[in-house]
mmCIF file of C-alpha atoms and ligand atoms in Angstrom:
data_model
loop_
_atom_site.group_PDB
_atom_site.id
_atom_site.type_symbol
_atom_site.label_atom_id
_atom_site.label_comp_id
_atom_site.label_asym_id
_atom_site.label_seq_id
_atom_site.Cartn_x
_atom_site.Cartn_y
_atom_site.Cartn_z
ATOM 1 C CA UNK A 1 71.800 -66.353 5.050
ATOM 2 C CA UNK A 2 71.653 -62.630 4.727
ATOM 3 C CA UNK A 3 71.718 -60.863 8.021
ATOM 4 C CA UNK A 4 69.569 -57.840 8.551
ATOM 5 C CA UNK A 5 72.510 -55.576 9.213
ATOM 6 C CA UNK A 6 73.909 -56.336 5.784
ATOM 7 C CA UNK A 7 73.187 -53.562 3.405
ATOM 8 C CA UNK A 8 72.843 -51.050 6.171
ATOM 9 C CA UNK A 9 74.679 -48.569 4.019
ATOM 10 C CA UNK A 10 73.042 -49.551 0.771
ATOM 11 C CA UNK A 11 72.315 -46.627 -1.476
ATOM 12 C CA UNK A 12 68.941 -48.012 -2.356
ATOM 13 C CA UNK A 13 67.896 -48.436 1.252
ATOM 14 C CA UNK A 14 65.264 -45.765 0.825
ATOM 15 C CA UNK A 15 63.488 -47.148 -2.199
ATOM 16 C CA UNK A 16 60.947 -49.255 -0.413
ATOM 17 C CA UNK A 17 59.820 -46.246 1.596
ATOM 18 C CA UNK A 18 57.890 -44.579 -1.154
ATOM 19 C CA UNK A 19 54.800 -46.748 -1.182
ATOM 20 C CA UNK A 20 54.279 -46.874 2.598
ATOM 21 C CA UNK A 21 54.349 -43.119 2.898
ATOM 22 C CA UNK A 22 51.927 -42.783 0.007
ATOM 23 C CA UNK A 23 49.449 -44.629 2.171
ATOM 24 C CA UNK A 24 49.894 -42.047 4.896
ATOM 25 C CA UNK A 25 49.532 -39.171 2.492
ATOM 26 C CA UNK A 26 53.188 -38.305 2.867
ATOM 27 C CA UNK A 27 53.179 -38.126 6.629
ATOM 28 C CA UNK A 28 56.217 -39.722 8.210
ATOM 29 C CA UNK A 29 55.432 -39.132 11.848
ATOM 30 C CA UNK A 30 52.316 -39.925 13.804
ATOM 31 C CA UNK A 31 50.456 -37.003 15.323
ATOM 32 C CA UNK A 32 50.426 -38.878 18.587
ATOM 33 C CA UNK A 33 53.616 -40.270 20.008
ATOM 34 C CA UNK A 34 52.048 -42.471 22.645
ATOM 35 C CA UNK A 35 51.629 -45.586 20.535
ATOM 36 C CA UNK A 36 54.103 -48.348 21.307
ATOM 37 C CA UNK A 37 54.769 -51.751 19.792
ATOM 38 C CA UNK A 38 52.550 -53.363 22.401
ATOM 39 C CA UNK A 39 49.837 -50.753 22.712
ATOM 40 C CA UNK A 40 46.677 -52.773 22.199
ATOM 41 C CA UNK A 41 44.158 -51.351 19.784
ATOM 42 C CA UNK A 42 40.576 -52.429 19.343
ATOM 43 C CA UNK A 43 37.740 -51.399 17.097
ATOM 44 C CA UNK A 44 35.030 -49.300 18.737
ATOM 45 C CA UNK A 45 31.342 -49.420 18.037
ATOM 46 C CA UNK A 46 31.765 -46.209 16.066
ATOM 47 C CA UNK A 47 33.606 -48.253 13.477
ATOM 48 C CA UNK A 48 30.656 -50.565 12.831
ATOM 49 C CA UNK A 49 29.227 -50.377 9.340
ATOM 50 C CA UNK A 50 26.385 -47.907 9.189
ATOM 51 C CA UNK A 51 27.690 -45.732 12.011
ATOM 52 C CA UNK A 52 27.868 -42.837 9.568
ATOM 53 C CA UNK A 53 31.502 -41.762 9.561
ATOM 54 C CA UNK A 54 32.955 -40.378 6.420
ATOM 55 C CA UNK A 55 34.810 -43.372 5.132
ATOM 56 C CA UNK A 56 35.843 -41.909 1.825
ATOM 57 C CA UNK A 57 39.087 -40.557 3.198
ATOM 58 C CA UNK A 58 39.996 -43.979 4.461
ATOM 59 C CA UNK A 59 42.686 -45.959 2.720
ATOM 60 C CA UNK A 60 42.127 -49.674 2.204
ATOM 61 C CA UNK A 61 44.722 -50.126 4.943
ATOM 62 C CA UNK A 62 42.542 -48.177 7.369
ATOM 63 C CA UNK A 63 39.644 -50.473 6.610
ATOM 64 C CA UNK A 64 41.855 -53.507 7.005
ATOM 65 C CA UNK A 65 42.941 -52.313 10.450
ATOM 66 C CA UNK A 66 39.364 -51.720 11.549
ATOM 67 C CA UNK A 67 38.460 -55.251 10.467
ATOM 68 C CA UNK A 68 41.536 -56.798 12.094
ATOM 69 C CA UNK A 69 41.075 -55.126 15.425
ATOM 70 C CA UNK A 70 37.686 -56.550 16.200
ATOM 71 C CA UNK A 71 39.731 -58.442 18.711
ATOM 72 C CA UNK A 72 42.398 -56.352 20.422
ATOM 73 C CA UNK A 73 45.775 -56.517 18.727
ATOM 74 C CA UNK A 74 49.123 -54.980 19.503
ATOM 75 C CA UNK A 75 50.417 -52.316 17.146
ATOM 76 C CA UNK A 76 53.189 -54.743 16.178
ATOM 77 C CA UNK A 77 50.624 -57.390 15.261
ATOM 78 C CA UNK A 78 48.728 -54.957 13.081
ATOM 79 C CA UNK A 79 51.976 -53.977 11.364
ATOM 80 C CA UNK A 80 52.852 -57.619 10.749
ATOM 81 C CA UNK A 81 49.385 -58.424 9.414
ATOM 82 C CA UNK A 82 49.442 -55.479 7.020
ATOM 83 C CA UNK A 83 53.065 -56.044 6.129
ATOM 84 C CA UNK A 84 53.773 -52.395 6.822
ATOM 85 C CA UNK A 85 56.571 -50.850 8.864
ATOM 86 C CA UNK A 86 55.681 -50.077 12.453
ATOM 87 C CA UNK A 87 55.959 -46.316 12.069
ATOM 88 C CA UNK A 88 53.604 -46.280 9.085
ATOM 89 C CA UNK A 89 51.167 -48.485 10.934
ATOM 90 C CA UNK A 90 51.252 -46.102 13.889
ATOM 91 C CA UNK A 91 50.238 -43.211 11.655
ATOM 92 C CA UNK A 92 47.265 -45.144 10.276
ATOM 93 C CA UNK A 93 46.231 -46.302 13.738
ATOM 94 C CA UNK A 94 46.535 -42.720 14.957
ATOM 95 C CA UNK A 95 44.085 -41.652 12.238
ATOM 96 C CA UNK A 96 41.576 -44.231 13.375
ATOM 97 C CA UNK A 97 41.914 -43.264 17.033
ATOM 98 C CA UNK A 98 41.435 -39.669 15.996
ATOM 99 C CA UNK A 99 38.224 -40.523 14.164
ATOM 100 C CA UNK A 100 36.999 -42.615 17.059
ATOM 101 C CA UNK A 101 37.057 -45.922 15.245
ATOM 102 C CA UNK A 102 39.811 -47.452 17.335
ATOM 103 C CA UNK A 103 40.699 -47.135 20.943
ATOM 104 C CA UNK A 104 44.063 -47.855 22.441
ATOM 105 C CA UNK A 105 45.160 -49.427 25.672
ATOM 106 C CA UNK A 106 48.678 -48.330 26.485
ATOM 107 C CA UNK A 107 51.048 -50.574 28.399
ATOM 108 C CA UNK A 108 51.552 -49.856 32.067
ATOM 109 C CA UNK A 109 53.594 -46.959 33.319
ATOM 110 C CA UNK A 110 56.357 -49.164 34.770
ATOM 111 C CA UNK A 111 57.371 -49.539 31.212
ATOM 112 C CA UNK A 112 58.362 -45.964 30.645
ATOM 113 C CA UNK A 113 59.849 -45.605 34.080
ATOM 114 C CA UNK A 114 62.159 -48.570 33.549
ATOM 115 C CA UNK A 115 60.947 -50.164 36.756
ATOM 116 C CA UNK A 116 59.707 -53.660 37.453
ATOM 117 C CA UNK A 117 56.045 -54.543 37.165
ATOM 118 C CA UNK A 118 53.998 -55.090 40.247
ATOM 119 C CA UNK A 119 53.940 -58.519 41.824
ATOM 120 C CA UNK A 120 50.346 -59.173 40.824
ATOM 121 C CA UNK A 121 51.300 -58.982 37.182
ATOM 122 C CA UNK A 122 54.425 -61.079 37.625
ATOM 123 C CA UNK A 123 52.385 -63.730 39.405
ATOM 124 C CA UNK A 124 49.771 -63.720 36.675
ATOM 125 C CA UNK A 125 52.437 -64.143 33.997
ATOM 126 C CA UNK A 126 54.080 -66.917 35.984
ATOM 127 C CA UNK A 127 50.821 -68.779 36.468
ATOM 128 C CA UNK A 128 49.999 -68.430 32.795
ATOM 129 C CA UNK A 129 53.413 -69.674 31.699
ATOM 130 C CA UNK A 130 53.163 -72.694 33.949
ATOM 131 C CA UNK A 131 50.121 -73.776 31.981
ATOM 132 C CA UNK A 132 52.017 -73.734 28.701
ATOM 133 C CA UNK B 1 42.792 -58.075 38.377
ATOM 134 C CA UNK B 2 41.429 -54.597 38.427
ATOM 135 C CA UNK B 3 43.471 -52.506 36.080
ATOM 136 C CA UNK B 4 41.512 -49.331 36.430
ATOM 137 C CA UNK B 5 41.367 -47.523 33.162
ATOM 138 C CA UNK B 6 38.352 -45.336 32.826
ATOM 139 C CA UNK B 7 38.910 -44.696 29.129
ATOM 140 C CA UNK B 8 38.826 -48.249 28.024
ATOM 141 C CA UNK B 9 36.974 -50.283 30.563
ATOM 142 C CA UNK B 10 37.990 -53.864 30.173
ATOM 143 C CA UNK B 11 37.734 -53.853 26.408
ATOM 144 C CA UNK B 12 41.373 -54.692 25.875
ATOM 145 C CA UNK B 13 43.689 -56.795 27.970
ATOM 146 C CA UNK B 14 46.946 -55.492 29.316
ATOM 147 C CA UNK B 15 50.046 -56.170 27.252
ATOM 148 C CA UNK B 16 53.505 -56.868 28.616
ATOM 149 C CA UNK B 17 56.665 -57.817 26.794
ATOM 150 C CA UNK B 18 59.888 -59.689 27.215
ATOM 151 C CA UNK B 19 62.870 -59.307 24.921
ATOM 152 C CA UNK B 20 64.677 -62.339 23.537
ATOM 153 C CA UNK B 21 68.176 -61.127 22.790
ATOM 154 C CA UNK B 22 71.609 -62.449 21.941
ATOM 155 C CA UNK B 23 73.979 -62.395 19.021
ATOM 156 C CA UNK B 24 73.489 -63.526 15.459
ATOM 157 C CA UNK B 25 72.077 -67.015 15.060
ATOM 158 C CA UNK B 26 71.879 -67.962 18.739
ATOM 159 C CA UNK B 27 68.308 -69.192 18.445
ATOM 160 C CA UNK B 28 66.183 -66.134 19.251
ATOM 161 C CA UNK B 29 63.576 -66.736 16.571
ATOM 162 C CA UNK B 30 63.571 -70.434 17.373
ATOM 163 C CA UNK B 31 62.801 -69.739 21.028
ATOM 164 C CA UNK B 32 60.050 -67.265 20.198
ATOM 165 C CA UNK B 33 58.490 -69.816 17.878
ATOM 166 C CA UNK B 34 58.746 -72.607 20.418
ATOM 167 C CA UNK B 35 56.723 -70.835 23.088
ATOM 168 C CA UNK B 36 54.461 -68.562 21.054
ATOM 169 C CA UNK B 37 50.851 -69.521 20.450
ATOM 170 C CA UNK B 38 51.157 -68.232 16.898
ATOM 171 C CA UNK B 39 53.940 -68.751 14.387
ATOM 172 C CA UNK B 40 56.455 -65.953 14.901
ATOM 173 C CA UNK B 41 55.249 -62.769 13.280
ATOM 174 C CA UNK B 42 57.609 -60.473 11.517
ATOM 175 C CA UNK B 43 57.546 -56.749 11.219
ATOM 176 C CA UNK B 44 59.872 -53.983 10.194
ATOM 177 C CA UNK B 45 60.751 -50.562 11.380
ATOM 178 C CA UNK B 46 62.566 -47.654 9.820
ATOM 179 C CA UNK B 47 65.392 -47.184 12.195
ATOM 180 C CA UNK B 48 66.275 -43.560 11.696
ATOM 181 C CA UNK B 49 62.619 -42.643 11.884
ATOM 182 C CA UNK B 50 61.929 -44.717 14.897
ATOM 183 C CA UNK B 51 64.410 -43.349 17.344
ATOM 184 C CA UNK B 52 64.968 -39.754 16.499
ATOM 185 C CA UNK B 53 61.454 -38.505 15.991
ATOM 186 C CA UNK B 54 61.032 -37.530 12.394
ATOM 187 C CA UNK B 55 58.818 -34.608 11.689
ATOM 188 C CA UNK B 56 59.658 -33.980 8.103
ATOM 189 C CA UNK B 57 60.261 -35.965 4.965
ATOM 190 C CA UNK B 58 64.006 -35.431 4.841
ATOM 191 C CA UNK B 59 65.043 -38.951 5.623
ATOM 192 C CA UNK B 60 62.536 -40.646 3.415
ATOM 193 C CA UNK B 61 64.432 -40.593 0.173
ATOM 194 C CA UNK B 62 67.821 -40.251 1.766
ATOM 195 C CA UNK B 63 70.444 -42.830 2.487
ATOM 196 C CA UNK B 64 70.122 -42.458 6.201
ATOM 197 C CA UNK B 65 67.142 -44.737 6.509
ATOM 198 C CA UNK B 66 67.201 -48.454 6.812
ATOM 199 C CA UNK B 67 64.751 -51.044 7.941
ATOM 200 C CA UNK B 68 65.285 -53.632 10.604
ATOM 201 C CA UNK B 69 63.130 -56.678 11.008
ATOM 202 C CA UNK B 70 62.101 -58.132 14.275
ATOM 203 C CA UNK B 71 60.060 -61.181 14.959
ATOM 204 C CA UNK B 72 57.751 -61.670 17.824
ATOM 205 C CA UNK B 73 55.291 -64.069 19.317
ATOM 206 C CA UNK B 74 52.328 -63.926 21.608
ATOM 207 C CA UNK B 75 51.238 -65.845 24.680
ATOM 208 C CA UNK B 76 47.754 -65.108 25.931
ATOM 209 C CA UNK B 77 48.125 -65.391 29.684
ATOM 210 C CA UNK B 78 44.508 -64.687 30.563
ATOM 211 C CA UNK B 79 41.626 -62.580 29.376
ATOM 212 C CA UNK B 80 43.297 -59.642 31.035
ATOM 213 C CA UNK B 81 46.907 -60.191 30.168
ATOM 214 C CA UNK B 82 48.885 -60.856 26.983
ATOM 215 C CA UNK B 83 52.612 -61.476 26.890
ATOM 216 C CA UNK B 84 54.570 -60.539 23.774
ATOM 217 C CA UNK B 85 58.036 -61.899 23.109
ATOM 218 C CA UNK B 86 60.248 -59.818 20.870
ATOM 219 C CA UNK B 87 63.255 -61.414 19.246
ATOM 220 C CA UNK B 88 65.508 -58.421 19.000
ATOM 221 C CA UNK B 89 67.692 -57.764 15.987
ATOM 222 C CA UNK B 90 71.264 -58.742 16.680
ATOM 223 C CA UNK B 91 73.178 -55.511 16.906
ATOM 224 C CA UNK B 92 72.573 -53.623 20.068
ATOM 225 C CA UNK B 93 74.063 -50.411 18.831
ATOM 226 C CA UNK B 94 70.914 -49.996 16.768
ATOM 227 C CA UNK B 95 68.651 -50.434 19.740
ATOM 228 C CA UNK B 96 69.562 -46.990 20.943
ATOM 229 C CA UNK B 97 67.856 -45.728 17.826
ATOM 230 C CA UNK B 98 64.776 -47.745 18.593
ATOM 231 C CA UNK B 99 63.554 -46.868 22.058
ATOM 232 C CA UNK B 100 60.178 -48.421 21.512
ATOM 233 C CA UNK B 101 61.798 -51.831 21.283
ATOM 234 C CA UNK B 102 63.378 -51.646 24.715
ATOM 235 C CA UNK B 103 60.987 -49.324 26.549
ATOM 236 C CA UNK B 104 58.362 -51.168 28.460
ATOM 237 C CA UNK B 105 60.117 -54.518 28.497
ATOM 238 C CA UNK B 106 59.684 -56.362 31.780
ATOM 239 C CA UNK B 107 63.053 -57.967 31.237
ATOM 240 C CA UNK B 108 65.080 -59.988 28.797
ATOM 241 C CA UNK B 109 66.380 -63.425 28.020
ATOM 242 C CA UNK B 110 69.884 -63.331 26.557
ATOM 243 C CA UNK B 111 70.606 -66.467 24.587
ATOM 244 C CA UNK B 112 74.179 -67.631 24.190
ATOM 245 C CA UNK B 113 75.781 -70.310 22.073
ATOM 246 C CA UNK B 114 78.701 -71.869 23.951
ATOM 247 C CA UNK B 115 80.701 -72.159 20.739
ATOM 248 C CA UNK B 116 80.394 -68.421 20.152
ATOM 249 C CA UNK B 117 79.859 -66.770 23.508
ATOM 250 C CA UNK B 118 81.304 -63.518 22.237
ATOM 251 C CA UNK B 119 78.390 -62.784 19.912
ATOM 252 C CA UNK B 120 76.165 -62.263 22.940
ATOM 253 C CA UNK B 121 78.538 -60.027 24.927
ATOM 254 C CA UNK B 122 76.957 -56.866 23.552
ATOM 255 C CA UNK B 123 73.469 -57.933 24.615
ATOM 256 C CA UNK B 124 74.637 -58.576 28.148
ATOM 257 C CA UNK B 125 76.434 -55.230 28.271
ATOM 258 C CA UNK B 126 73.350 -53.508 26.970
ATOM 259 C CA UNK B 127 70.981 -54.823 29.622
ATOM 260 C CA UNK B 128 73.517 -54.378 32.392
ATOM 261 C CA UNK B 129 74.144 -50.773 31.439
ATOM 262 C CA UNK B 130 70.446 -50.028 31.218
ATOM 263 C CA UNK B 131 69.643 -51.809 34.461
ATOM 264 C CA UNK B 132 67.153 -54.055 32.704
ATOM 265 C CA UNK B 133 66.831 -57.410 34.490
ATOM 266 C CA UNK B 134 67.771 -60.434 32.396
ATOM 267 C CA UNK B 135 68.544 -64.110 32.568
ATOM 268 C CA UNK B 136 70.955 -66.026 30.366
ATOM 269 C CA UNK B 137 69.801 -69.085 28.438
ATOM 270 C CA UNK B 138 72.553 -71.324 27.148
ATOM 271 C CA UNK B 139 71.184 -72.758 23.933
ATOM 272 C CA UNK B 140 72.564 -76.274 23.699
ATOM 273 C CA UNK B 141 72.923 -76.723 19.966
ATOM 274 C CA UNK B 142 73.153 -80.388 19.110
ATOM 275 C CA UNK B 143 73.199 -81.190 22.788
ATOM 276 C CA UNK B 144 76.621 -79.649 23.076
ATOM 277 C CA UNK B 145 77.437 -79.201 26.736
ATOM 278 C CA UNK B 146 81.141 -78.738 26.486
ATOM 279 C CA UNK B 147 81.456 -76.149 29.213
ATOM 280 C CA UNK B 148 80.261 -76.064 32.762
ATOM 281 C CA UNK B 149 77.870 -73.352 33.819
ATOM 282 C CA UNK B 150 80.619 -71.932 35.997
ATOM 283 C CA UNK B 151 82.952 -71.663 33.007
ATOM 284 C CA UNK B 152 80.285 -69.953 30.967
ATOM 285 C CA UNK B 153 79.524 -67.514 33.766
ATOM 286 C CA UNK B 154 83.159 -66.637 34.058
ATOM 287 C CA UNK B 155 83.558 -66.215 30.309
ATOM 288 C CA UNK B 156 80.529 -63.933 30.246
ATOM 289 C CA UNK B 157 81.706 -62.092 33.360
ATOM 290 C CA UNK B 158 78.205 -62.563 34.670
ATOM 291 C CA UNK B 159 77.040 -61.061 37.902
ATOM 292 C CA UNK B 160 76.395 -63.868 40.400
ATOM 293 C CA UNK B 161 72.793 -62.746 40.803
ATOM 294 C CA UNK B 162 71.950 -63.142 37.147
ATOM 295 C CA UNK B 163 70.385 -66.566 36.620
ATOM 296 C CA UNK B 164 71.906 -68.774 33.955
ATOM 297 C CA UNK B 165 70.403 -71.978 32.682
ATOM 298 C CA UNK B 166 70.804 -74.514 29.937
ATOM 299 C CA UNK B 167 68.024 -74.771 27.408
ATOM 300 C CA UNK B 168 67.053 -76.010 23.993
ATOM 301 C CA UNK B 169 65.513 -73.148 22.069
ATOM 302 C CA UNK B 170 63.478 -75.582 19.962
ATOM 303 C CA UNK B 171 61.720 -77.053 22.961
ATOM 304 C CA UNK B 172 58.559 -75.456 24.289
ATOM 305 C CA UNK B 173 58.996 -76.643 27.862
ATOM 306 C CA UNK B 174 62.620 -75.515 27.923
ATOM 307 C CA UNK B 175 61.669 -72.115 26.536
ATOM 308 C CA UNK B 176 58.889 -71.806 29.080
ATOM 309 C CA UNK B 177 61.327 -72.621 31.878
ATOM 310 C CA UNK B 178 63.694 -69.879 30.766
ATOM 311 C CA UNK B 179 60.810 -67.409 30.809
ATOM 312 C CA UNK B 180 59.778 -68.637 34.242
ATOM 313 C CA UNK B 181 63.343 -68.151 35.462
ATOM 314 C CA UNK B 182 63.117 -64.573 34.262
ATOM 315 C CA UNK B 183 59.827 -64.015 36.089
ATOM 316 C CA UNK B 184 61.313 -65.459 39.293
ATOM 317 C CA UNK B 185 64.303 -63.188 38.832
ATOM 318 C CA UNK B 186 62.013 -60.184 38.360
ATOM 319 C CA UNK B 187 60.231 -61.069 41.578
ATOM 320 C CA UNK B 188 63.563 -61.284 43.373
ATOM 321 C CA UNK B 189 64.653 -57.986 41.871
ATOM 322 C CA UNK B 190 61.439 -56.399 42.973
ATOM 323 C CA UNK B 191 62.027 -57.571 46.494
ATOM 324 C CA UNK B 192 65.698 -56.651 46.652
ATOM 325 C CA UNK B 193 65.428 -53.479 44.648
ATOM 326 C CA UNK B 194 68.313 -53.900 42.226
ATOM 327 C CA UNK B 195 68.619 -55.915 39.045
ATOM 328 C CA UNK B 196 72.315 -56.526 39.547
ATOM 329 C CA UNK B 197 74.405 -56.075 42.613
ATOM 330 C CA UNK B 198 75.958 -52.659 42.563
ATOM 331 C CA UNK B 199 79.449 -52.605 41.151
HETATM 332 N N1 LIG C 1 70.476 -78.047 16.772
HETATM 333 C C1 LIG C 1 69.926 -76.924 17.184
HETATM 334 N N2 LIG C 1 69.719 -75.972 16.289
HETATM 335 C C2 LIG C 1 69.155 -74.819 16.700
HETATM 336 C C3 LIG C 1 68.821 -74.596 18.055
HETATM 337 N N3 LIG C 1 68.315 -73.350 18.171
HETATM 338 C C4 LIG C 1 68.342 -72.823 16.945
HETATM 339 N N4 LIG C 1 68.836 -73.697 16.050
HETATM 340 C C5 LIG C 1 69.075 -73.441 14.639
HETATM 341 O O1 LIG C 1 70.052 -72.419 14.547
HETATM 342 C C6 LIG C 1 69.757 -71.520 13.508
HETATM 343 C C7 LIG C 1 69.619 -70.114 14.021
HETATM 344 O O2 LIG C 1 68.488 -70.030 14.866
HETATM 345 P P1 LIG C 1 67.549 -68.728 14.866
HETATM 346 O O3 LIG C 1 66.445 -69.009 15.814
HETATM 347 O O4 LIG C 1 67.204 -68.309 13.506
HETATM 348 O O5 LIG C 1 68.559 -67.696 15.504
HETATM 349 P P2 LIG C 1 68.353 -66.137 15.660
HETATM 350 O O6 LIG C 1 69.027 -65.779 16.932
HETATM 351 O O7 LIG C 1 66.931 -65.769 15.520
HETATM 352 O O8 LIG C 1 69.186 -65.600 14.440
HETATM 353 P P3 LIG C 1 69.231 -64.100 13.859
HETATM 354 O O9 LIG C 1 67.851 -63.542 13.989
HETATM 355 O O10 LIG C 1 69.654 -64.265 12.454
HETATM 356 O O11 LIG C 1 70.256 -63.386 14.672
HETATM 357 C C8 LIG C 1 68.488 -72.036 12.855
HETATM 358 O O12 LIG C 1 68.843 -72.800 11.719
HETATM 359 C C9 LIG C 1 67.866 -72.899 13.925
HETATM 360 O O13 LIG C 1 67.082 -73.935 13.368
HETATM 361 C C10 LIG C 1 69.063 -75.656 18.982
HETATM 362 O O14 LIG C 1 68.803 -75.546 20.174
HETATM 363 N N5 LIG C 1 69.623 -76.777 18.498
HETATM 364 MG MG1 LIG C 2 66.047 -64.358 14.249
#
């Protein structure tokens, strides 16, 4: 089995990058840096067909995200579904937030602070796990 | 639960995550798959881009960029709460380049294989040094229970407050119990204030 760290120094490591960054129009960094792997994104009513946004600038991947996120999905789930790297996915999601077609729910602040979540959340997770 | 968020109402639930860590081949993906409600999903990230904040195209065609894969699963706790489990790529030195992976984790499960305890040392060091609460799951490959928990603790130089338990990463109930042990530990940490006793 090939481990992911194999080939870390491969000369051709960059080759697969070309297509993803074509999708983003060459952008390699999202305009917003607040999207995380578990930021949940959901389609807004502005994204419904007929809600006259200019869709011509949208890549097929943008449309795919809008369709996927009719139920809220984490950024990581969108990336997995589109088979795109997380950072590329974040750029596309950022576009759609910008145009009002997606909205994002960030994870709680304890996350950034490195603290522990409040007891109410821990209890809820515990109760949910017990039902597994 | 009233998670006030004027921007978003209750349109989206709240997401939390737990990391499933440990050395190469200890059963991380197996555990994620055993407890997840969906088959483990896989995604990639460009490491150099992820951690250091790229604002130009320099790295894109260079040799400095690589991709790492991580797999993850999902457990819908309630309408308001979703738990994501991230099986972290094996080599912790790369995690420093990927803050998004570690940031926002409630805590971690470090899996160990008793035949190769050493491959999980780095994970334990990582969470200890970052003060991220974790529990240790001893994945009993082929039912191998050749060492006592006390021996394993000593070999891992584990703080007495860090829970350690035997498990079978393929088994849903066993995986759930490891996660529950972590939640209990988090509650204890919250009460006592420190993830590990000060050293
Ligand atoms: N017999 C037995 N085999 C297991 C157990 N857990 C995992 N395996 C097997 O061990 C191998 C490695 O498990 P993975 O879940 O892929 O381990 P991993 O930690 O995700 O590995 P990497 O991502 O490559 O570091 C697989 O072939 C699993 O089927 C277990 O509890 N018992
Ligand atoms: Mg794996």
